[in-house]
């Protein structure tokens, strides 16, 4: 069914179609005719939804700030889990990982050769020289946010320090390519090039995702993609950039016993940083970091 010029826009803004997304849809159709993968209306956020995601993201950021101030050698990842639960719920949020597809904890804590989805445990004590990714996701008022940071515990080796620094910097390199009417592959290729130029590899099987109305939405976001490929970026899209960068080979496997923890096959360290971004009219806005 085609909307009339004076009908209310599909985005829920309450404005007339011709004053809202009509030109946008025409542009989208053009790209589609040329064979581009274009986003569905479902994943384009309106003002109200963006405001909701922004509020959720504020909690996510505050929780990670808290972790940043308290994480140190000698604490268990279970303690990190308690902090995340307490700091999220005291702000009115719900930790999104908790019970998500059977996930048992409130946060993912991935140490050294753990690539992602590490499960907090009393048995995992952070020690000097470890690098750890803390991946926090929040539901607030029905809106989802998702971001993660790397932490170095005490003094870490120069090798690991560089891996963490390159991973952090790769996010900035990717963000430079986030703008409307570009392609996700522009961003993915930039990250991939930057990582490989530094002698690292990039995990292929796990990527980022749309996020906001649900935890994981379209699009799938790869960092081994090519420029001009993957989904077209348009204003109102919200997704995560969360590359996993390996010091050694790209190959990974999932722990058979817990069903979650992902490791590097060669046992070498891996690092990951995650931001949640909104594509704006003229570039991007970081919602969660
Ligand atoms: N936060 C993770 C992500 O970036 C999601 C992990 S799912 C969980 O997508 F259940 F393991 F938490
Ligand atoms: Co994510």
PDB file of C-alpha atoms and ligand atoms in Angstrom:
ATOM      1  CA  UNK A   1       0.000   0.000   0.000  1.00  0.00           C
ATOM      2  CA  UNK A   2       1.446   3.334  -1.065  1.00  0.00           C
ATOM      3  CA  UNK A   3       1.156   6.327   1.237  1.00  0.00           C
ATOM      4  CA  UNK A   4      -0.426   9.502  -0.143  1.00  0.00           C
ATOM      5  CA  UNK A   5       1.465  12.792   0.106  1.00  0.00           C
ATOM      6  CA  UNK A   6      -0.870  14.022   2.816  1.00  0.00           C
ATOM      7  CA  UNK A   7      -1.101  10.789   4.795  1.00  0.00           C
ATOM      8  CA  UNK A   8       0.704  10.526   8.102  1.00  0.00           C
ATOM      9  CA  UNK A   9       4.297   9.308   7.693  1.00  0.00           C
ATOM     10  CA  UNK A  10       5.067   5.647   8.448  1.00  0.00           C
ATOM     11  CA  UNK A  11       7.794   6.651  10.926  1.00  0.00           C
ATOM     12  CA  UNK A  12       5.329   7.694  13.609  1.00  0.00           C
ATOM     13  CA  UNK A  13       6.411  11.347  13.679  1.00  0.00           C
ATOM     14  CA  UNK A  14       2.785  12.419  13.170  1.00  0.00           C
ATOM     15  CA  UNK A  15       3.873  14.611  10.227  1.00  0.00           C
ATOM     16  CA  UNK A  16       2.532  14.444   6.697  1.00  0.00           C
ATOM     17  CA  UNK A  17       4.370  11.972   4.494  1.00  0.00           C
ATOM     18  CA  UNK A  18       5.418  14.710   2.023  1.00  0.00           C
ATOM     19  CA  UNK A  19       6.980  16.713   4.865  1.00  0.00           C
ATOM     20  CA  UNK A  20       8.664  13.714   6.407  1.00  0.00           C
ATOM     21  CA  UNK A  21      10.038  10.575   4.704  1.00  0.00           C
ATOM     22  CA  UNK A  22       8.619  10.924   1.172  1.00  0.00           C
ATOM     23  CA  UNK A  23      11.823  12.145  -0.500  1.00  0.00           C
ATOM     24  CA  UNK A  24      13.759   9.714   1.638  1.00  0.00           C
ATOM     25  CA  UNK A  25      11.699   6.782   0.317  1.00  0.00           C
ATOM     26  CA  UNK A  26      12.219   7.911  -3.270  1.00  0.00           C
ATOM     27  CA  UNK A  27      15.963   7.989  -2.718  1.00  0.00           C
ATOM     28  CA  UNK A  28      15.840   4.585  -1.055  1.00  0.00           C
ATOM     29  CA  UNK A  29      13.934   3.163  -4.036  1.00  0.00           C
ATOM     30  CA  UNK A  30      16.582   4.481  -6.379  1.00  0.00           C
ATOM     31  CA  UNK A  31      19.322   2.697  -4.472  1.00  0.00           C
ATOM     32  CA  UNK A  32      17.219  -0.434  -4.394  1.00  0.00           C
ATOM     33  CA  UNK A  33      16.755  -0.373  -8.171  1.00  0.00           C
ATOM     34  CA  UNK A  34      20.510  -0.143  -8.513  1.00  0.00           C
ATOM     35  CA  UNK A  35      20.815  -3.325  -6.472  1.00  0.00           C
ATOM     36  CA  UNK A  36      21.803  -1.937  -3.076  1.00  0.00           C
ATOM     37  CA  UNK A  37      20.801  -3.654   0.148  1.00  0.00           C
ATOM     38  CA  UNK A  38      18.532  -1.021   1.700  1.00  0.00           C
ATOM     39  CA  UNK A  39      17.171  -0.910   5.269  1.00  0.00           C
ATOM     40  CA  UNK A  40      13.527  -1.714   5.947  1.00  0.00           C
ATOM     41  CA  UNK A  41      11.357   0.992   7.530  1.00  0.00           C
ATOM     42  CA  UNK A  42      11.183  -1.151  10.651  1.00  0.00           C
ATOM     43  CA  UNK A  43      14.775  -0.377  11.627  1.00  0.00           C
ATOM     44  CA  UNK A  44      14.591   3.392  11.026  1.00  0.00           C
ATOM     45  CA  UNK A  45      14.134   5.113  14.387  1.00  0.00           C
ATOM     46  CA  UNK A  46      12.057   8.242  14.903  1.00  0.00           C
ATOM     47  CA  UNK A  47      12.819  11.083  17.320  1.00  0.00           C
ATOM     48  CA  UNK A  48      10.946   9.560  20.213  1.00  0.00           C
ATOM     49  CA  UNK A  49      12.660   6.186  19.816  1.00  0.00           C
ATOM     50  CA  UNK A  50      16.081   7.827  19.529  1.00  0.00           C
ATOM     51  CA  UNK A  51      15.407   9.739  22.739  1.00  0.00           C
ATOM     52  CA  UNK A  52      14.448   6.451  24.412  1.00  0.00           C
ATOM     53  CA  UNK A  53      17.622   4.730  23.238  1.00  0.00           C
ATOM     54  CA  UNK A  54      19.681   7.728  24.351  1.00  0.00           C
ATOM     55  CA  UNK A  55      18.264   7.460  27.884  1.00  0.00           C
ATOM     56  CA  UNK A  56      19.028   3.739  27.960  1.00  0.00           C
ATOM     57  CA  UNK A  57      22.544   4.443  26.703  1.00  0.00           C
ATOM     58  CA  UNK A  58      23.140   6.926  29.530  1.00  0.00           C
ATOM     59  CA  UNK A  59      22.733   4.061  31.985  1.00  0.00           C
ATOM     60  CA  UNK A  60      24.981   1.814  29.922  1.00  0.00           C
ATOM     61  CA  UNK A  61      27.702   4.486  29.926  1.00  0.00           C
ATOM     62  CA  UNK A  62      27.321   5.125  33.671  1.00  0.00           C
ATOM     63  CA  UNK A  63      27.656   1.396  34.410  1.00  0.00           C
ATOM     64  CA  UNK A  64      30.835   1.139  32.344  1.00  0.00           C
ATOM     65  CA  UNK A  65      32.196   4.298  33.996  1.00  0.00           C
ATOM     66  CA  UNK A  66      31.597   2.623  37.352  1.00  0.00           C
ATOM     67  CA  UNK A  67      33.424  -0.518  36.250  1.00  0.00           C
ATOM     68  CA  UNK A  68      36.279   1.607  34.934  1.00  0.00           C
ATOM     69  CA  UNK A  69      36.707   3.205  38.359  1.00  0.00           C
ATOM     70  CA  UNK A  70      36.605  -0.068  40.306  1.00  0.00           C
ATOM     71  CA  UNK A  71      38.085  -2.845  38.187  1.00  0.00           C
ATOM     72  CA  UNK A  72      41.473  -4.041  39.402  1.00  0.00           C
ATOM     73  CA  UNK A  73      43.643  -7.084  40.040  1.00  0.00           C
ATOM     74  CA  UNK A  74      42.240  -9.492  42.623  1.00  0.00           C
ATOM     75  CA  UNK A  75      38.538  -9.089  41.913  1.00  0.00           C
ATOM     76  CA  UNK A  76      36.493 -11.834  40.277  1.00  0.00           C
ATOM     77  CA  UNK A  77      34.450 -11.391  37.126  1.00  0.00           C
ATOM     78  CA  UNK A  78      31.482 -12.439  39.301  1.00  0.00           C
ATOM     79  CA  UNK A  79      32.086  -9.213  41.253  1.00  0.00           C
ATOM     80  CA  UNK A  80      31.934  -7.290  37.958  1.00  0.00           C
ATOM     81  CA  UNK A  81      28.608  -9.013  37.292  1.00  0.00           C
ATOM     82  CA  UNK A  82      27.237  -7.875  40.675  1.00  0.00           C
ATOM     83  CA  UNK A  83      28.373  -4.310  40.008  1.00  0.00           C
ATOM     84  CA  UNK A  84      26.687  -4.320  36.620  1.00  0.00           C
ATOM     85  CA  UNK A  85      23.453  -5.708  38.069  1.00  0.00           C
ATOM     86  CA  UNK A  86      23.402  -3.226  40.961  1.00  0.00           C
ATOM     87  CA  UNK A  87      24.447  -0.143  38.996  1.00  0.00           C
ATOM     88  CA  UNK A  88      21.927  -0.925  36.230  1.00  0.00           C
ATOM     89  CA  UNK A  89      18.924  -1.721  38.400  1.00  0.00           C
ATOM     90  CA  UNK A  90      19.538   1.175  40.808  1.00  0.00           C
ATOM     91  CA  UNK A  91      19.128   3.466  37.776  1.00  0.00           C
ATOM     92  CA  UNK A  92      15.878   1.769  36.769  1.00  0.00           C
ATOM     93  CA  UNK A  93      17.374  -0.378  34.029  1.00  0.00           C
ATOM     94  CA  UNK A  94      17.469  -4.122  33.370  1.00  0.00           C
ATOM     95  CA  UNK A  95      20.689  -5.869  32.267  1.00  0.00           C
ATOM     96  CA  UNK A  96      19.778  -7.082  28.763  1.00  0.00           C
ATOM     97  CA  UNK A  97      22.012 -10.197  28.794  1.00  0.00           C
ATOM     98  CA  UNK A  98      20.340 -11.682  31.882  1.00  0.00           C
ATOM     99  CA  UNK A  99      18.280 -14.673  30.692  1.00  0.00           C
ATOM    100  CA  UNK A 100      18.779 -13.621  27.055  1.00  0.00           C
ATOM    101  CA  UNK A 101      18.519 -16.903  25.146  1.00  0.00           C
ATOM    102  CA  UNK A 102      19.458 -18.630  28.374  1.00  0.00           C
ATOM    103  CA  UNK A 103      22.520 -16.490  29.129  1.00  0.00           C
ATOM    104  CA  UNK A 104      22.962 -16.770  32.913  1.00  0.00           C
ATOM    105  CA  UNK A 105      24.546 -13.421  33.890  1.00  0.00           C
ATOM    106  CA  UNK A 106      24.123  -9.649  33.554  1.00  0.00           C
ATOM    107  CA  UNK A 107      27.281  -8.908  31.586  1.00  0.00           C
ATOM    108  CA  UNK A 108      29.902 -10.562  29.388  1.00  0.00           C
ATOM    109  CA  UNK A 109      33.474 -10.561  30.718  1.00  0.00           C
ATOM    110  CA  UNK A 110      36.054 -11.828  28.238  1.00  0.00           C
ATOM    111  CA  UNK A 111      39.630 -12.171  29.448  1.00  0.00           C
ATOM    112  CA  UNK A 112      42.781 -12.474  27.260  1.00  0.00           C
ATOM    113  CA  UNK A 113      42.203 -15.281  24.704  1.00  0.00           C
ATOM    114  CA  UNK A 114      38.449 -15.138  25.292  1.00  0.00           C
ATOM    115  CA  UNK A 115      37.043 -13.331  22.261  1.00  0.00           C
ATOM    116  CA  UNK A 116      33.558 -12.521  23.580  1.00  0.00           C
ATOM    117  CA  UNK A 117      30.589 -13.778  25.615  1.00  0.00           C
ATOM    118  CA  UNK A 118      32.740 -14.811  28.585  1.00  0.00           C
ATOM    119  CA  UNK A 119      30.519 -15.723  31.535  1.00  0.00           C
ATOM    120  CA  UNK A 120      31.328 -14.056  34.881  1.00  0.00           C
ATOM    121  CA  UNK A 121      32.479 -16.492  37.553  1.00  0.00           C
ATOM    122  CA  UNK A 122      33.820 -16.546  41.120  1.00  0.00           C
ATOM    123  CA  UNK A 123      36.624 -18.701  39.711  1.00  0.00           C
ATOM    124  CA  UNK A 124      37.926 -16.085  37.299  1.00  0.00           C
ATOM    125  CA  UNK A 125      40.099 -13.675  39.278  1.00  0.00           C
ATOM    126  CA  UNK A 126      41.520 -10.762  37.312  1.00  0.00           C
ATOM    127  CA  UNK A 127      45.255 -10.535  37.665  1.00  0.00           C
ATOM    128  CA  UNK A 128      48.007  -8.097  36.763  1.00  0.00           C
ATOM    129  CA  UNK A 129      48.745  -8.333  33.033  1.00  0.00           C
ATOM    130  CA  UNK A 130      45.251  -9.404  31.955  1.00  0.00           C
ATOM    131  CA  UNK A 131      43.258  -7.575  29.333  1.00  0.00           C
ATOM    132  CA  UNK A 132      39.500  -7.847  29.682  1.00  0.00           C
ATOM    133  CA  UNK A 133      36.474  -6.789  27.699  1.00  0.00           C
ATOM    134  CA  UNK A 134      33.404  -5.788  29.707  1.00  0.00           C
ATOM    135  CA  UNK A 135      30.307  -5.848  27.486  1.00  0.00           C
ATOM    136  CA  UNK A 136      27.306  -4.092  29.023  1.00  0.00           C
ATOM    137  CA  UNK A 137      23.781  -3.927  27.591  1.00  0.00           C
ATOM    138  CA  UNK A 138      20.775  -2.215  29.150  1.00  0.00           C
ATOM    139  CA  UNK A 139      17.011  -2.227  28.718  1.00  0.00           C
ATOM    140  CA  UNK A 140      15.404   0.985  29.956  1.00  0.00           C
ATOM    141  CA  UNK A 141      11.780   1.845  29.373  1.00  0.00           C
ATOM    142  CA  UNK A 142      11.788  -0.849  26.661  1.00  0.00           C
ATOM    143  CA  UNK A 143      14.779   0.610  24.799  1.00  0.00           C
ATOM    144  CA  UNK A 144      18.089  -1.223  24.332  1.00  0.00           C
ATOM    145  CA  UNK A 145      21.642   0.016  24.535  1.00  0.00           C
ATOM    146  CA  UNK A 146      24.858  -1.939  24.072  1.00  0.00           C
ATOM    147  CA  UNK A 147      28.544  -1.023  24.390  1.00  0.00           C
ATOM    148  CA  UNK A 148      31.780  -2.472  25.672  1.00  0.00           C
ATOM    149  CA  UNK A 149      35.239  -1.354  26.741  1.00  0.00           C
ATOM    150  CA  UNK A 150      38.663  -2.944  27.155  1.00  0.00           C
ATOM    151  CA  UNK A 151      40.502  -2.691  30.438  1.00  0.00           C
ATOM    152  CA  UNK A 152      44.144  -3.393  31.162  1.00  0.00           C
ATOM    153  CA  UNK A 153      44.663  -4.841  34.635  1.00  0.00           C
ATOM    154  CA  UNK A 154      47.748  -3.235  36.166  1.00  0.00           C
ATOM    155  CA  UNK A 155      50.824  -3.368  33.983  1.00  0.00           C
ATOM    156  CA  UNK A 156      50.274  -5.394  30.820  1.00  0.00           C
ATOM    157  CA  UNK A 157      52.840  -6.427  28.220  1.00  0.00           C
ATOM    158  CA  UNK A 158      53.648  -4.016  25.375  1.00  0.00           C
ATOM    159  CA  UNK A 159      52.188  -6.583  22.982  1.00  0.00           C
ATOM    160  CA  UNK A 160      48.815  -6.607  24.720  1.00  0.00           C
ATOM    161  CA  UNK A 161      48.860  -2.850  25.234  1.00  0.00           C
ATOM    162  CA  UNK A 162      49.267  -2.350  21.508  1.00  0.00           C
ATOM    163  CA  UNK A 163      46.445  -4.776  20.721  1.00  0.00           C
ATOM    164  CA  UNK A 164      44.102  -2.841  23.016  1.00  0.00           C
ATOM    165  CA  UNK A 165      45.191   0.513  21.606  1.00  0.00           C
ATOM    166  CA  UNK A 166      44.767  -0.583  17.996  1.00  0.00           C
ATOM    167  CA  UNK A 167      41.334  -2.010  18.804  1.00  0.00           C
ATOM    168  CA  UNK A 168      40.244   1.259  20.437  1.00  0.00           C
ATOM    169  CA  UNK A 169      41.604   3.261  17.535  1.00  0.00           C
ATOM    170  CA  UNK A 170      39.894   0.980  15.003  1.00  0.00           C
ATOM    171  CA  UNK A 171      36.538   2.216  16.280  1.00  0.00           C
ATOM    172  CA  UNK A 172      37.509   5.807  15.420  1.00  0.00           C
ATOM    173  CA  UNK A 173      38.765   4.699  12.021  1.00  0.00           C
ATOM    174  CA  UNK A 174      35.422   2.979  11.382  1.00  0.00           C
ATOM    175  CA  UNK A 175      33.356   5.900  12.667  1.00  0.00           C
ATOM    176  CA  UNK A 176      34.935   8.197  10.084  1.00  0.00           C
ATOM    177  CA  UNK A 177      33.057   6.195   7.455  1.00  0.00           C
ATOM    178  CA  UNK A 178      29.656   6.363   9.129  1.00  0.00           C
ATOM    179  CA  UNK A 179      27.452   8.786   7.229  1.00  0.00           C
ATOM    180  CA  UNK A 180      24.109   8.657   5.461  1.00  0.00           C
ATOM    181  CA  UNK A 181      24.081   7.166   1.958  1.00  0.00           C
ATOM    182  CA  UNK A 182      27.357   5.381   2.515  1.00  0.00           C
ATOM    183  CA  UNK A 183      27.568   1.619   3.011  1.00  0.00           C
ATOM    184  CA  UNK A 184      28.323  -0.434   6.095  1.00  0.00           C
ATOM    185  CA  UNK A 185      31.098  -2.042   4.080  1.00  0.00           C
ATOM    186  CA  UNK A 186      32.893   1.338   3.921  1.00  0.00           C
ATOM    187  CA  UNK A 187      33.186   1.168   7.692  1.00  0.00           C
ATOM    188  CA  UNK A 188      33.962  -2.562   7.818  1.00  0.00           C
ATOM    189  CA  UNK A 189      36.736  -2.316   5.268  1.00  0.00           C
ATOM    190  CA  UNK A 190      38.336   0.643   7.076  1.00  0.00           C
ATOM    191  CA  UNK A 191      38.464  -1.323  10.332  1.00  0.00           C
ATOM    192  CA  UNK A 192      39.736  -4.442   8.636  1.00  0.00           C
ATOM    193  CA  UNK A 193      42.499  -2.533   6.832  1.00  0.00           C
ATOM    194  CA  UNK A 194      43.570  -0.771   9.997  1.00  0.00           C
ATOM    195  CA  UNK A 195      43.739  -4.016  11.998  1.00  0.00           C
ATOM    196  CA  UNK A 196      45.629  -5.960   9.354  1.00  0.00           C
ATOM    197  CA  UNK A 197      48.076  -3.089   8.734  1.00  0.00           C
ATOM    198  CA  UNK A 198      48.970  -3.496  12.403  1.00  0.00           C
ATOM    199  CA  UNK A 199      49.586  -7.208  11.947  1.00  0.00           C
ATOM    200  CA  UNK A 200      46.319  -8.453  13.443  1.00  0.00           C
ATOM    201  CA  UNK A 201      43.347 -10.452  12.183  1.00  0.00           C
ATOM    202  CA  UNK A 202      39.631  -9.760  12.470  1.00  0.00           C
ATOM    203  CA  UNK A 203      36.980 -12.240  13.594  1.00  0.00           C
ATOM    204  CA  UNK A 204      34.600 -13.031  10.727  1.00  0.00           C
ATOM    205  CA  UNK A 205      31.809 -15.058  12.307  1.00  0.00           C
ATOM    206  CA  UNK A 206      30.632 -12.586  14.946  1.00  0.00           C
ATOM    207  CA  UNK A 207      29.752  -8.977  14.273  1.00  0.00           C
ATOM    208  CA  UNK A 208      27.687  -5.997  15.264  1.00  0.00           C
ATOM    209  CA  UNK A 209      23.983  -5.501  14.886  1.00  0.00           C
ATOM    210  CA  UNK A 210      21.118  -3.080  14.825  1.00  0.00           C
ATOM    211  CA  UNK A 211      20.056  -2.276  18.367  1.00  0.00           C
ATOM    212  CA  UNK A 212      17.416  -0.141  20.072  1.00  0.00           C
ATOM    213  CA  UNK A 213      13.913  -1.549  19.837  1.00  0.00           C
ATOM    214  CA  UNK A 214      15.290  -5.048  20.263  1.00  0.00           C
ATOM    215  CA  UNK A 215      18.656  -6.280  21.535  1.00  0.00           C
ATOM    216  CA  UNK A 216      19.688  -7.617  18.145  1.00  0.00           C
ATOM    217  CA  UNK A 217      18.080  -6.227  15.007  1.00  0.00           C
ATOM    218  CA  UNK A 218      19.050  -5.878  11.373  1.00  0.00           C
ATOM    219  CA  UNK A 219      21.536  -5.090   9.990  1.00  0.00           C
ATOM    220  CA  UNK A 220      24.311  -7.536  10.646  1.00  0.00           C
ATOM    221  CA  UNK A 221      27.556  -5.552  10.859  1.00  0.00           C
ATOM    222  CA  UNK A 222      30.732  -7.168   9.577  1.00  0.00           C
ATOM    223  CA  UNK A 223      34.336  -5.940   9.788  1.00  0.00           C
ATOM    224  CA  UNK A 224      35.619  -8.070   6.967  1.00  0.00           C
ATOM    225  CA  UNK A 225      33.330  -6.392   4.430  1.00  0.00           C
ATOM    226  CA  UNK A 226      34.221  -4.294   1.386  1.00  0.00           C
ATOM    227  CA  UNK A 227      33.445  -0.665   0.674  1.00  0.00           C
ATOM    228  CA  UNK A 228      30.279  -0.081  -1.318  1.00  0.00           C
ATOM    229  CA  UNK A 229      28.920  -3.389  -0.038  1.00  0.00           C
ATOM    230  CA  UNK A 230      26.563  -4.434   2.777  1.00  0.00           C
ATOM    231  CA  UNK A 231      23.600  -2.315   3.876  1.00  0.00           C
ATOM    232  CA  UNK A 232      23.104   1.313   2.909  1.00  0.00           C
ATOM    233  CA  UNK A 233      23.383   3.640   5.930  1.00  0.00           C
ATOM    234  CA  UNK A 234      20.539   6.124   6.293  1.00  0.00           C
ATOM    235  CA  UNK A 235      19.494   8.671   8.940  1.00  0.00           C
ATOM    236  CA  UNK A 236      17.702   7.032  11.858  1.00  0.00           C
ATOM    237  CA  UNK A 237      19.613   3.739  11.705  1.00  0.00           C
ATOM    238  CA  UNK A 238      21.134   2.633  15.022  1.00  0.00           C
ATOM    239  CA  UNK A 239      23.727  -0.137  15.133  1.00  0.00           C
ATOM    240  CA  UNK A 240      26.813  -1.293  16.997  1.00  0.00           C
ATOM    241  CA  UNK A 241      30.418  -1.246  15.853  1.00  0.00           C
ATOM    242  CA  UNK A 242      32.165  -3.982  17.826  1.00  0.00           C
ATOM    243  CA  UNK A 243      35.099  -5.571  16.038  1.00  0.00           C
ATOM    244  CA  UNK A 244      36.971  -8.445  17.645  1.00  0.00           C
ATOM    245  CA  UNK A 245      40.641  -8.166  16.794  1.00  0.00           C
ATOM    246  CA  UNK A 246      43.020 -11.073  17.310  1.00  0.00           C
ATOM    247  CA  UNK A 247      46.747 -10.907  17.945  1.00  0.00           C
ATOM    248  CA  UNK A 248      47.185 -14.222  16.131  1.00  0.00           C
ATOM    249  CA  UNK A 249      44.954 -16.101  13.709  1.00  0.00           C
ATOM    250  CA  UNK A 250      41.321 -15.194  13.073  1.00  0.00           C
ATOM    251  CA  UNK A 251      39.926 -18.641  13.892  1.00  0.00           C
ATOM    252  CA  UNK A 252      37.671 -19.010  16.926  1.00  0.00           C
ATOM    253  CA  UNK A 253      35.606 -21.673  18.661  1.00  0.00           C
ATOM    254  CA  UNK A 254      32.818 -21.751  21.218  1.00  0.00           C
ATOM    255  CA  UNK A 255      33.164 -23.533  24.555  1.00  0.00           C
ATOM    256  CA  UNK A 256      31.127 -26.731  24.318  1.00  0.00           C
ATOM    257  CA  UNK A 257      30.501 -26.900  28.028  1.00  0.00           C
ATOM    258  CA  UNK A 258      29.009 -23.471  28.672  1.00  0.00           C
ATOM    259  CA  UNK A 259      27.743 -22.912  25.126  1.00  0.00           C
ATOM    260  CA  UNK A 260      28.747 -19.243  25.181  1.00  0.00           C
ATOM    261  CA  UNK A 261      32.389 -18.387  25.708  1.00  0.00           C
ATOM    262  CA  UNK A 262      34.215 -17.781  22.446  1.00  0.00           C
ATOM    263  CA  UNK A 263      37.998 -18.355  22.359  1.00  0.00           C
ATOM    264  CA  UNK A 264      40.759 -17.827  19.847  1.00  0.00           C
ATOM    265  CA  UNK A 265      41.778 -21.179  18.383  1.00  0.00           C
ATOM    266  CA  UNK A 266      45.489 -20.444  18.795  1.00  0.00           C
ATOM    267  CA  UNK A 267      45.117 -19.234  22.389  1.00  0.00           C
ATOM    268  CA  UNK A 268      46.490 -15.785  21.594  1.00  0.00           C
ATOM    269  CA  UNK A 269      44.824 -12.661  23.012  1.00  0.00           C
ATOM    270  CA  UNK A 270      41.839 -10.959  21.434  1.00  0.00           C
ATOM    271  CA  UNK A 271      40.408  -7.499  22.069  1.00  0.00           C
ATOM    272  CA  UNK A 272      37.058  -5.875  21.381  1.00  0.00           C
ATOM    273  CA  UNK A 273      35.506  -2.429  21.805  1.00  0.00           C
ATOM    274  CA  UNK A 274      31.885  -1.599  21.088  1.00  0.00           C
ATOM    275  CA  UNK A 275      30.006   1.608  20.440  1.00  0.00           C
ATOM    276  CA  UNK A 276      26.361   2.080  19.541  1.00  0.00           C
ATOM    277  CA  UNK A 277      25.869   4.737  16.866  1.00  0.00           C
ATOM    278  CA  UNK A 278      23.030   6.633  15.275  1.00  0.00           C
ATOM    279  CA  UNK A 279      23.306   7.665  11.640  1.00  0.00           C
ATOM    280  CA  UNK A 280      22.297  11.347  11.484  1.00  0.00           C
ATOM    281  CA  UNK A 281      21.483  13.703   8.579  1.00  0.00           C
ATOM    282  CA  UNK A 282      25.137  14.646   8.221  1.00  0.00           C
ATOM    283  CA  UNK A 283      27.180  11.950   9.913  1.00  0.00           C
ATOM    284  CA  UNK A 284      26.790  10.028  13.147  1.00  0.00           C
ATOM    285  CA  UNK A 285      26.191  10.386  16.846  1.00  0.00           C
ATOM    286  CA  UNK A 286      27.687   7.990  19.394  1.00  0.00           C
ATOM    287  CA  UNK A 287      24.867   6.889  21.703  1.00  0.00           C
ATOM    288  CA  UNK A 288      26.724   4.400  23.897  1.00  0.00           C
ATOM    289  CA  UNK A 289      30.435   3.782  24.414  1.00  0.00           C
TER     290      UNK A 289
HETATM  291  N1  LIG B   1      26.500  -7.636  24.266  1.00  0.00           N
HETATM  292  C1  LIG B   1      26.633  -8.658  23.275  1.00  0.00           C
HETATM  293  C2  LIG B   1      26.613  -7.995  21.925  1.00  0.00           C
HETATM  294  O1  LIG B   1      27.364  -7.104  21.739  1.00  0.00           O
HETATM  295  C3  LIG B   1      25.497  -9.600  23.377  1.00  0.00           C
HETATM  296  C4  LIG B   1      25.831 -10.793  24.083  1.00  0.00           C
HETATM  297  S1  LIG B   1      24.479 -11.807  24.183  1.00  0.00           S
HETATM  298  C5  LIG B   1      24.687 -12.426  25.717  1.00  0.00           C
HETATM  299  O2  LIG B   1      25.893  -8.297  21.049  1.00  0.00           O
HETATM  300  F1  LIG B   1      23.640 -13.114  25.987  1.00  0.00           F
HETATM  301  F2  LIG B   1      25.781 -13.114  25.738  1.00  0.00           F
HETATM  302  F3  LIG B   1      24.784 -11.406  26.548  1.00  0.00           F
HETATM  303 CO1  LIG B   2      26.537  -5.811  20.577  1.00  0.00          CO
END
